[in-house]
XYZ file of C-alpha atoms in Angstrom:
689
model
C -21.771 22.442 4.423
C -18.028 21.696 4.740
C -18.409 20.457 8.332
C -20.420 17.502 7.019
C -17.270 15.877 5.723
C -13.713 15.372 6.893
C -11.133 16.399 4.242
C -9.830 13.341 2.450
C -6.122 14.128 2.816
C -6.334 15.016 6.498
C -8.126 11.719 7.229
C -5.378 9.871 5.364
C -2.809 11.472 7.675
C -4.928 10.250 10.599
C -4.610 6.734 9.169
C -0.835 7.073 8.932
C -0.852 8.194 12.550
C -2.497 4.874 13.422
C 0.476 3.175 11.762
C 2.782 5.332 13.897
C 0.787 4.325 16.990
C 1.766 0.721 16.311
C 5.436 1.742 16.317
C 4.881 3.595 19.597
C 3.082 0.655 21.251
C 5.503 -1.118 23.615
C 3.339 -4.263 23.493
C 4.251 -4.691 19.802
C 7.422 -6.796 19.244
C 10.467 -4.609 18.677
C 11.210 -5.739 15.133
C 7.605 -5.003 14.130
C 7.767 -1.545 15.678
C 10.758 -0.792 13.453
C 8.816 -2.181 10.486
C 5.855 0.100 11.286
C 8.209 3.093 11.274
C 9.298 1.980 7.800
C 5.677 1.638 6.652
C 4.828 5.068 8.066
C 7.752 6.621 6.197
C 6.948 4.852 2.922
C 3.287 5.871 3.180
C 4.266 9.482 3.731
C 6.621 9.453 0.745
C 3.832 8.249 -1.553
C 1.402 10.750 -0.025
C 3.684 13.642 -0.940
C 4.444 12.212 -4.367
C 0.765 11.886 -5.250
C -1.679 13.760 -3.025
C 0.378 16.807 -2.034
C 1.603 17.110 -5.609
C -2.036 17.004 -6.742
C -3.024 19.686 -4.238
C -0.295 21.973 -5.533
C -1.414 21.430 -9.125
C -5.026 21.976 -8.043
C -4.237 25.456 -6.766
C -4.408 26.494 -10.424
C -7.882 24.964 -10.805
C -9.532 25.939 -7.558
C -13.191 25.713 -8.555
C -12.931 22.128 -9.763
C -10.867 21.031 -6.812
C -13.097 22.587 -4.175
C -16.087 20.627 -5.483
C -14.213 17.318 -5.333
C -12.751 17.989 -1.898
C -15.839 18.976 0.063
C -15.421 22.752 -0.177
C -11.849 22.818 1.115
C -9.346 25.261 -0.346
C -6.095 23.561 -1.482
C -4.008 26.160 0.360
C -5.907 25.496 3.581
C -5.497 21.730 3.269
C -1.776 22.092 2.493
C -1.363 24.201 5.614
C -3.147 21.546 7.692
C -0.988 18.838 6.131
C 2.256 20.620 7.001
C 1.146 21.182 10.598
C 0.142 17.536 11.056
C 3.228 16.124 9.312
C 5.678 18.186 11.376
C 3.982 17.005 14.580
C 4.010 13.398 13.382
C 7.669 13.723 12.425
C 8.458 14.834 15.985
C 6.631 11.787 17.387
C 8.451 9.618 14.863
C 11.847 10.891 16.067
C 10.934 10.367 19.735
C 9.738 6.846 18.960
C 12.914 5.956 17.087
C 15.076 7.210 19.972
C 13.081 5.093 22.404
C 13.325 2.027 20.183
C 17.107 2.438 19.955
C 17.305 2.367 23.773
C 15.287 -0.858 23.797
C 17.546 -2.273 21.079
C 20.559 -1.418 23.258
C 18.984 -3.491 26.062
C 19.117 -6.412 23.626
C 22.709 -5.498 22.700
C 21.731 -4.281 19.229
C 23.413 -1.025 18.226
C 23.248 1.351 15.260
C 26.864 2.431 14.764
C 28.084 5.684 13.234
C 31.518 6.813 12.104
C 32.094 8.384 15.539
C 31.767 5.235 17.662
C 33.535 2.433 15.782
C 36.125 0.171 17.375
C 39.528 -0.152 15.689
C 38.507 -3.547 14.301
C 35.291 -2.073 12.897
C 37.130 0.883 11.339
C 39.335 -1.555 9.403
C 36.250 -3.541 8.349
C 34.330 -0.425 7.218
C 37.292 0.832 5.167
C 37.693 -2.555 3.490
C 33.949 -2.895 2.878
C 33.869 0.540 1.267
C 36.844 -0.267 -0.995
C 35.490 -3.655 -2.091
C 31.724 -3.096 -2.289
C 30.715 0.557 -2.124
C 33.290 2.824 -3.781
C 32.593 1.777 -7.360
C 28.956 2.856 -6.856
C 29.744 6.255 -5.314
C 29.734 9.328 -7.567
C 30.593 12.557 -5.687
C 29.196 15.739 -7.271
C 30.706 19.106 -6.396
C 28.227 21.970 -6.147
C 28.983 25.448 -7.462
C 27.099 28.683 -6.995
C 27.017 29.484 -10.699
C 26.228 25.973 -11.959
C 22.732 24.446 -12.135
C 21.733 21.894 -9.521
C 22.378 18.351 -10.780
C 19.378 16.086 -11.332
C 18.221 14.540 -8.039
C 16.341 11.263 -8.174
C 13.044 10.885 -6.391
C 13.046 8.259 -3.597
C 16.856 8.408 -3.402
C 18.760 9.430 -0.302
C 21.595 11.959 -0.547
C 24.501 12.887 1.660
C 25.066 16.648 1.755
C 28.700 17.435 2.528
C 30.409 20.634 3.683
C 34.209 20.467 3.282
C 36.785 22.806 4.734
C 40.513 23.135 5.336
C 41.319 23.750 8.969
C 43.574 26.705 8.197
C 40.750 28.295 6.126
C 37.870 27.255 8.330
C 35.412 29.894 7.081
C 35.709 28.867 3.447
C 33.495 25.887 2.541
C 32.986 23.739 -0.499
C 29.827 21.672 -0.935
C 29.189 18.297 -2.498
C 26.475 15.646 -2.613
C 26.622 11.867 -2.927
C 23.657 9.671 -3.802
C 23.538 6.744 -1.366
C 23.599 3.619 -3.603
C 21.236 1.573 -1.414
C 19.449 0.166 -4.483
C 22.643 -1.618 -5.477
C 24.474 -2.252 -2.214
C 21.674 -2.401 0.358
C 21.121 -0.012 3.260
C 22.448 -2.051 6.184
C 25.929 -3.398 6.968
C 26.501 -5.890 9.795
C 29.768 -5.124 11.586
C 32.061 -7.558 13.401
C 31.981 -7.547 17.204
C 34.190 -9.091 19.871
C 31.104 -9.788 21.975
C 29.225 -12.684 20.331
C 25.974 -11.576 21.941
C 26.296 -8.068 20.497
C 24.932 -7.053 17.096
C 26.234 -3.920 15.386
C 24.462 -2.455 12.349
C 25.787 0.445 10.284
C 23.844 2.398 7.699
C 25.358 2.765 4.253
C 25.403 6.574 4.482
C 27.556 6.308 7.627
C 29.926 3.937 5.838
C 30.319 6.616 3.161
C 30.618 9.419 5.738
C 33.449 7.523 7.468
C 35.304 7.336 4.142
C 34.863 10.989 3.089
C 38.565 11.857 3.703
C 39.461 9.020 1.326
C 36.839 10.010 -1.299
C 37.971 13.661 -1.419
C 41.651 13.082 -0.635
C 42.860 14.766 -3.832
C 41.229 18.102 -2.822
C 43.243 18.496 0.359
C 40.230 18.975 2.676
C 40.626 17.782 6.256
C 37.349 18.826 7.882
C 34.078 17.198 6.786
C 30.514 17.677 7.993
C 27.814 15.524 6.348
C 24.080 15.111 6.807
C 21.367 13.299 4.848
C 18.488 14.788 2.895
C 15.965 13.682 0.307
C 13.629 15.283 -2.200
C 10.130 13.951 -2.884
C 8.795 14.757 -6.353
C 5.441 14.907 -8.101
C 4.795 11.322 -9.262
C 1.868 12.106 -11.576
C 2.308 12.067 -15.313
C -0.045 12.790 -18.180
C -0.526 10.414 -21.084
C -0.460 12.234 -24.395
C -3.207 11.776 -26.986
C -0.955 10.762 -29.846
C -2.924 8.018 -31.602
C 0.257 6.788 -33.288
C 1.784 5.613 -30.007
C 0.695 2.587 -27.977
C -0.301 2.778 -24.323
C 2.950 1.035 -23.393
C 4.963 3.696 -25.231
C 2.973 6.442 -23.520
C 3.624 4.844 -20.119
C 7.354 4.647 -20.862
C 7.347 8.323 -21.819
C 5.373 9.174 -18.684
C 7.863 7.353 -16.451
C 10.685 9.398 -17.983
C 8.748 12.630 -17.428
C 8.010 11.629 -13.800
C 11.750 11.793 -13.114
C 11.563 15.509 -13.895
C 8.632 16.124 -11.566
C 8.568 19.219 -9.364
C 9.732 18.808 -5.737
C 6.829 18.459 -3.288
C 8.868 17.942 -0.117
C 12.414 18.541 1.067
C 13.349 16.599 4.210
C 16.685 17.157 5.907
C 18.651 16.452 9.050
C 17.923 19.395 11.355
C 21.634 19.338 12.333
C 22.676 20.042 8.733
C 25.273 22.757 8.109
C 23.166 25.944 7.872
C 25.030 27.388 4.898
C 24.709 24.083 2.995
C 20.984 23.911 3.826
C 20.390 27.428 2.482
C 22.433 26.583 -0.620
C 20.344 23.452 -1.348
C 17.012 25.233 -0.807
C 18.089 28.022 -3.126
C 19.375 25.640 -5.803
C 16.189 23.546 -5.696
C 14.084 26.730 -6.075
C 12.083 25.900 -2.948
C 9.932 28.559 -1.283
C 7.904 28.893 1.902
C 4.959 27.348 0.034
C 6.883 24.088 -0.323
C 7.069 21.428 2.373
C 10.518 21.979 3.894
C 10.588 19.595 6.835
C 13.404 19.254 9.380
C 13.840 15.683 10.577
C 16.227 13.387 12.386
C 19.496 11.942 11.225
C 17.973 9.047 9.300
C 15.770 9.440 6.203
C 14.283 7.015 3.666
C 13.159 5.004 6.650
C 11.141 2.782 4.317
C 14.215 0.576 4.060
C 13.685 -0.283 7.740
C 10.763 -2.478 6.659
C 13.588 -4.897 5.790
C 15.764 -4.314 8.857
C 18.281 -7.165 9.423
C 17.036 -10.116 11.480
C 19.126 -9.507 14.566
C 16.401 -9.966 17.195
C 16.971 -13.297 18.919
C 14.273 -13.012 21.549
C 11.319 -13.041 19.139
C 9.600 -16.319 18.314
C 6.813 -16.124 15.764
C 3.566 -17.044 17.551
C 1.354 -19.799 16.182
C -1.351 -17.203 15.438
C 0.962 -15.642 12.847
C 1.428 -18.803 10.774
C -0.650 -19.687 7.721
C -2.384 -23.036 7.397
C -4.036 -25.132 4.674
C -7.725 -24.682 3.966
C -9.282 -27.873 5.433
C -11.311 -28.712 2.309
C -8.281 -28.588 0.017
C -5.802 -30.784 1.902
C -4.448 -33.566 -0.341
C -7.060 -32.829 -3.017
C -6.994 -31.364 -6.509
C -8.316 -27.839 -6.230
C -10.021 -28.204 -9.625
C -12.079 -31.170 -8.408
C -13.154 -29.464 -5.182
C -14.339 -26.153 -6.617
C -16.444 -27.850 -9.284
C -18.507 -29.241 -6.407
C -18.483 -26.428 -3.843
C -17.364 -22.817 -3.394
C -14.223 -22.250 -1.337
C -13.458 -18.995 0.473
C -9.792 -18.372 1.198
C -8.999 -15.725 3.813
C -5.412 -14.534 3.657
C -2.934 -14.558 5.266
C -4.566 -17.070 7.632
C -5.060 -19.541 4.797
C -2.069 -20.382 2.636
C -2.004 -18.883 -0.853
C -0.882 -22.218 -2.342
C -4.335 -23.290 -3.681
C -4.451 -20.291 -6.046
C -1.126 -21.260 -7.609
C -2.060 -24.968 -7.513
C -5.265 -24.294 -9.448
C -3.333 -22.510 -12.196
C -0.693 -25.259 -12.240
C -3.360 -27.939 -12.490
C -4.972 -26.027 -15.344
C -1.615 -25.701 -17.106
C -1.221 -29.503 -17.076
C -4.852 -30.537 -17.634
C -5.275 -31.650 -21.272
C -8.963 -30.693 -21.182
C -8.277 -27.044 -20.257
C -8.461 -24.811 -23.324
C -8.025 -21.290 -21.946
C -7.168 -19.161 -18.899
C -8.092 -15.488 -18.529
C -6.820 -13.474 -15.568
C -6.331 -9.858 -14.478
C -3.035 -8.602 -13.036
C -2.471 -5.329 -11.185
C 0.553 -5.815 -8.907
C 2.515 -9.042 -9.339
C 5.195 -10.503 -7.062
C 8.772 -9.924 -8.231
C 9.315 -13.649 -8.880
C 5.696 -14.408 -9.631
C 4.620 -18.041 -9.360
C 1.347 -16.916 -10.950
C 3.232 -15.847 -14.073
C 5.275 -19.075 -14.092
C 2.066 -21.135 -14.030
C 0.565 -19.069 -16.864
C 3.708 -19.461 -18.985
C 3.614 -23.229 -18.394
C 0.004 -23.217 -19.556
C 0.984 -21.536 -22.846
C 3.791 -24.036 -23.348
C 1.228 -26.801 -22.894
C -0.937 -25.375 -25.661
C -3.476 -23.391 -23.649
C -4.747 -20.007 -24.760
C -3.759 -17.606 -21.985
C -4.974 -14.011 -21.730
C -3.631 -11.614 -19.098
C -5.157 -8.206 -18.506
C -2.049 -6.359 -17.282
C -2.723 -2.893 -15.859
C 0.234 -0.814 -17.014
C -0.979 2.210 -15.032
C -0.776 0.589 -11.571
C 0.891 3.444 -9.718
C 4.604 2.873 -8.976
C 4.394 -0.575 -10.625
C 4.407 0.813 -14.175
C 8.005 -0.179 -14.903
C 7.720 -3.717 -13.543
C 4.429 -4.260 -15.401
C 6.053 -3.125 -18.661
C 8.731 -5.744 -18.028
C 6.070 -8.384 -17.328
C 4.333 -7.435 -20.570
C 7.494 -8.148 -22.529
C 8.117 -11.460 -20.727
C 4.534 -12.677 -21.177
C 4.308 -11.709 -24.844
C 7.621 -13.416 -25.616
C 6.134 -16.635 -24.203
C 2.996 -16.367 -26.317
C 0.579 -14.956 -23.739
C -2.018 -12.554 -25.109
C -1.579 -9.386 -23.056
C -4.414 -6.867 -22.801
C -3.557 -3.393 -21.520
C -6.989 -2.050 -20.673
C -9.319 0.737 -21.638
C -8.409 4.393 -22.222
C -8.937 6.530 -19.098
C -10.036 3.565 -16.950
C -7.753 1.418 -14.837
C -8.621 -2.255 -14.549
C -8.621 -2.993 -10.825
C -10.965 -6.019 -10.779
C -9.424 -9.282 -9.492
C -10.822 -11.971 -11.779
C -9.891 -15.329 -13.287
C -11.866 -17.742 -15.485
C -10.633 -21.141 -16.697
C -12.391 -23.067 -19.465
C -12.160 -26.759 -20.223
C -13.963 -29.049 -22.669
C -15.077 -32.479 -21.469
C -17.242 -34.677 -23.720
C -18.230 -31.695 -25.885
C -19.318 -29.798 -22.790
C -17.727 -26.528 -21.623
C -16.909 -26.360 -17.924
C -15.839 -23.072 -16.338
C -14.389 -22.223 -12.939
C -12.073 -19.622 -11.446
C -11.886 -17.029 -8.712
C -12.765 -13.498 -7.635
C -10.626 -11.666 -5.084
C -10.487 -8.509 -2.995
C -6.684 -8.325 -3.368
C -3.969 -8.621 -5.987
C -2.844 -11.983 -7.304
C 0.449 -11.639 -5.504
C 1.745 -14.484 -3.345
C 4.199 -12.186 -1.540
C 1.704 -9.572 -0.303
C -0.794 -12.365 0.485
C 1.431 -13.157 3.492
C 0.774 -9.767 5.103
C -2.449 -8.433 3.473
C -5.833 -9.473 4.861
C -7.971 -10.419 1.835
C -10.704 -12.789 0.660
C -10.648 -14.922 -2.493
C -13.691 -16.873 -3.661
C -12.977 -20.011 -5.708
C -16.089 -21.030 -7.589
C -17.633 -22.697 -10.611
C -20.826 -20.637 -10.308
C -22.168 -20.279 -13.869
C -23.455 -16.757 -13.364
C -20.150 -15.468 -12.004
C -18.153 -17.158 -14.768
C -20.502 -15.761 -17.435
C -20.036 -12.250 -16.031
C -16.245 -12.595 -15.870
C -16.307 -13.531 -19.551
C -18.342 -10.398 -20.289
C -15.719 -8.275 -18.524
C -12.930 -9.858 -20.598
C -14.917 -9.339 -23.786
C -15.009 -5.611 -22.963
C -11.272 -5.606 -22.236
C -10.568 -7.266 -25.591
C -12.513 -4.576 -27.415
C -11.647 -1.325 -25.602
C -13.659 0.759 -28.085
C -16.851 -1.062 -27.104
C -19.609 0.825 -25.314
C -18.671 -0.288 -21.788
C -22.019 0.606 -20.280
C -23.988 -1.481 -22.754
C -21.544 -4.389 -22.613
C -21.520 -4.671 -18.809
C -25.199 -3.911 -18.244
C -26.185 -7.558 -18.582
C -23.937 -8.697 -15.690
C -26.230 -10.296 -13.135
C -23.995 -12.143 -10.647
C -21.183 -9.602 -10.389
C -21.550 -5.970 -9.394
C -19.283 -4.153 -11.819
C -17.804 -0.696 -12.205
C -18.038 1.803 -13.690
C -21.603 2.815 -12.824
C -23.408 -0.431 -12.019
C -21.834 -1.212 -8.644
C -22.734 2.269 -7.447
C -26.336 1.820 -8.638
C -26.674 -1.555 -6.892
C -25.162 -0.233 -3.640
C -27.676 2.624 -3.646
C -30.523 0.159 -4.292
C -29.394 -1.924 -1.316
C -29.181 1.130 0.948
C -32.607 2.357 -0.216
C -34.086 -1.031 0.668
C -32.664 -0.766 4.201
C -34.004 2.806 4.472
C -37.498 1.604 3.535
C -37.335 -1.118 6.197
C -36.143 1.318 8.860
C -38.915 3.780 8.043
C -41.417 0.930 8.363
C -40.078 0.188 11.849
C -38.457 -3.085 10.879
C -34.853 -4.204 11.345
C -32.468 -2.542 8.908
C -28.721 -3.004 9.064
C -25.591 -2.765 6.931
C -21.923 -3.515 7.566
C -19.343 -2.104 5.177
C -15.659 -2.966 5.292
C -13.476 -0.917 2.965
C -10.013 0.607 2.748
C -11.303 4.099 2.029
C -14.624 5.943 2.243
C -14.558 9.282 0.426
C -17.239 9.165 -2.290
C -19.535 12.066 -1.533
C -22.792 10.678 -2.945
C -22.444 7.382 -1.058
C -21.586 9.203 2.168
C -24.714 11.318 1.743
C -26.688 8.123 1.147
C -25.269 6.746 4.425
C -26.382 9.972 6.123
C -29.881 9.452 4.728
C -29.887 5.885 6.044
C -28.632 6.926 9.495
C -31.334 9.623 9.645
C -33.961 6.962 8.852
C -32.640 4.713 11.631
C -30.631 2.098 9.697
C -27.950 0.469 11.850
C -24.677 1.235 10.074
C -21.386 -0.352 11.084
C -18.232 0.591 9.205
C -14.733 -0.883 9.259
C -12.515 1.537 7.336
C -8.740 1.128 7.345
C -7.687 4.442 5.813
C -9.471 7.502 4.421
C -12.747 8.198 6.238
C -14.607 11.352 5.284
C -17.984 10.737 6.962
C -19.024 12.619 10.117
C -21.941 11.815 12.444
C -24.688 14.459 12.274
C -27.037 15.686 15.028
C -30.195 14.547 13.237
C -29.113 10.896 12.872
C -31.614 8.515 14.416
C -28.835 5.919 14.530
C -25.254 7.123 14.939
C -22.828 5.547 12.496
C -20.465 3.156 14.274
C -17.076 3.415 12.561
C -13.768 1.814 13.497
C -10.360 1.358 11.918
C -8.157 -1.663 12.627
C -4.402 -1.352 12.223
C -2.447 -4.439 13.262
C 0.359 -6.670 12.034
C -1.568 -7.571 8.871
C -2.781 -4.865 6.493
C -6.590 -4.963 6.431
C -7.232 -4.937 2.690
C -10.504 -6.826 2.126
C -13.644 -5.023 0.957
C -16.922 -6.559 2.126
C -20.532 -5.366 1.952
C -23.334 -6.781 4.115
C -27.004 -5.788 3.846
C -29.642 -7.328 6.143
C -32.288 -7.326 3.371
C -35.293 -8.453 5.454
C -33.264 -11.342 6.871
C -32.105 -12.641 3.477
C -28.627 -11.144 4.071
C -26.848 -10.060 0.894
C -23.054 -10.297 1.209
C -20.446 -9.279 -1.363
C -16.649 -9.324 -1.509
C -15.250 -6.576 -3.715
C -12.131 -5.101 -5.279
C -13.549 -1.562 -5.046
C -13.186 1.001 -2.300
C -15.975 3.525 -1.756
C -14.107 6.221 -3.654
C -15.206 8.096 -6.762
C -12.139 6.918 -8.699
C -13.012 3.262 -8.056
C -16.729 3.454 -8.681
C -16.729 5.729 -11.744
C -13.293 5.522 -13.371
C -12.150 1.916 -12.941
C -13.173 -1.583 -13.945
C -14.024 -3.213 -10.609
C -16.008 -6.284 -9.574
C -17.844 -7.530 -6.502
C -19.011 -11.143 -6.160
C -22.051 -12.143 -4.163
C -21.497 -14.893 -1.608
C -24.413 -17.280 -2.045
C -23.350 -20.510 -0.323
C -24.983 -20.625 3.118
C -21.922 -21.753 5.096
C -19.722 -19.098 3.456
C -22.269 -16.340 4.106
C -22.169 -17.248 7.778
C -18.365 -17.335 7.716
C -18.034 -13.858 6.199
C -20.635 -12.432 8.607
C -18.840 -14.029 11.567
C -15.515 -12.539 10.438
C -17.105 -9.083 10.209
C -18.542 -9.459 13.722
C -15.131 -10.521 15.043
C -13.624 -7.301 13.700
C -16.460 -5.164 15.042
C -15.746 -6.564 18.527
C -12.024 -5.709 18.465
C -11.000 -3.746 21.565
C -7.208 -3.998 21.205
C -6.322 -2.735 17.720
C -9.559 -0.938 16.772
C -9.637 2.869 16.822
C -12.773 5.011 16.830
C -13.276 7.063 13.667
C -14.794 10.421 14.576
C -14.884 14.030 13.459
C -11.872 15.046 15.550
C -9.668 12.242 14.146
C -8.200 11.536 17.572
C -7.551 7.825 16.919
C -8.764 6.825 20.362
C -8.722 3.086 20.991
C -11.970 1.192 21.471
C -12.123 0.206 25.141
C -15.148 -2.020 25.512
C -14.931 -4.758 28.126
C -12.118 -5.943 30.375
C -11.319 -9.038 28.322
C -8.963 -8.256 25.449
C -10.361 -9.167 22.045
C -7.874 -8.763 19.190
C -9.622 -9.465 15.898
C -6.646 -10.748 13.886
C -5.820 -13.294 16.611
C -9.494 -14.249 16.993
C -9.833 -14.603 13.202
C -6.958 -17.084 13.223
C -8.616 -19.185 15.948
C -12.036 -19.009 14.275
C -10.696 -20.280 10.940
C -8.295 -22.788 12.526
C -11.155 -24.305 14.522
C -12.851 -25.207 11.245
C -10.124 -27.799 10.655
C -11.496 -31.224 11.704
C -9.773 -32.672 14.775
C -7.924 -35.919 14.091
């Protein structure tokens, strides 16, 4: 039975390998290759903080875990993970070495303490004195003293110190690299104007070690970086006297004490220091102890300094205005017709403009919106605050449990409540992941409603790099259903099932979206069995829900044409008895493919939905999610065309198969890159002057 599914965590590693492939691809611009290395590293950090930590906890509850993970033993999966990660880490190191050679061709150099010019040595010493030293706290390590608290996500410099006359006697110390405060990269002066020299903060500190430890009399220093990844999960207690916000705050504090799930170190590290650290951290062979290169916390390289002169941003990577919204009030347009925004090709401005217009419109009475991950300087929040100041009733459903955004969302809660916004914090044991907004206005004693439904977060920063859809509409059915969702969120003790059952225009989770998806698949199965055309196209970030995968198997056995575009986790496997093999691809390119879309042929009537939910059990059964049906004829065609463009990709599409080989689709001699073709398709909709 287990061979009918690919293990979830192993397929996720296959996705991260696709990210690494982008860094390895010499056709990708150099600065983007460095960024992909940063994304790969950040992804892996979160994977160990969440999934590997969960696997280790699950080893104590094997029966439950095996059921949820397609009959895979946690120990077996952990072994597979370690084997794959070590291999990927080797490819990562090779790729970074190659990229540095290409950077050198452009006269861009990563400098260390060993290869500074005299001028640069003076600069680095002065920079350390003026900017860094006040943020550096050296900690001496002793055999008989407990290991000091090490922060997750932080980078540390492990130092072995000796006196030359007593070379065999070492003292050890660690220093946390204060990149949060100072930044990771330092641009150094150069006599050659065409040359760019970048130094990492840990190397600035390493250069100044004799100064830092001068009062100890040591004259021989060896230093190497390491980091510890910790279990990021926390449990919320059941104390009815504390609010959810207080429980989240307590959980964040407890997360800092999480057990280590991975120890990554420079393979050149002093052997005695390495053994000392492993012993002090109570790590064993069961833990992920991974030797790496010199540089760690590579996630910072997503923001590598802009030192690449030869790169000019192509036209296809610039956002443009939606043609129907140019020089028009968004409010006026969407009361007459639906508008589909496709990011990052379309500018995000209309979303903010709509909220700004609503904040100023004297007829607008209320705004209700969900928030999961907000931009750091959110224009969405600014518009909502302006609405409150103008006398509107504003309600924000703020998901405090958005993983790794808990602290920032607690801060947003305080800011919003101080301004008079009514903040909802959700339902016990169910995250609110739906992307919804409804605006109400009263004109001549008549209530008018409009708003939007999205596949992605209301975040103007990520909208520049995440591929998503957002439907702006005044459809009465959709607005009525959004109101029903907010009514449930206002009364978290309500029977959710009963309250959401009457939704007719939105597919909602928990429960009802799953039921509707199964109904749609069953309809296609019936058509296939009758010998008629039956087809479905599903675009999602992850496909791991067992019952839906089995339903896809049933459809493929009946002869339904199934085409899947899955960015990340993909647990399905083609079976021998399928009448129609499942066609599955994954696209990894400059933009993160984040949209969720469902297409069902439905006897030629073509049902199309955009959704916030992935095909994962957690989304369908344990979250509040929403999918909106696209009903306007021109928009249905547009969404279908965009799906077909992606299905024809033969540049950035990889085949998803049982062996997880990430082989590129090679169909046809003419290159067809879907993100570039999507740009041209949407740009061509702009009327020619």
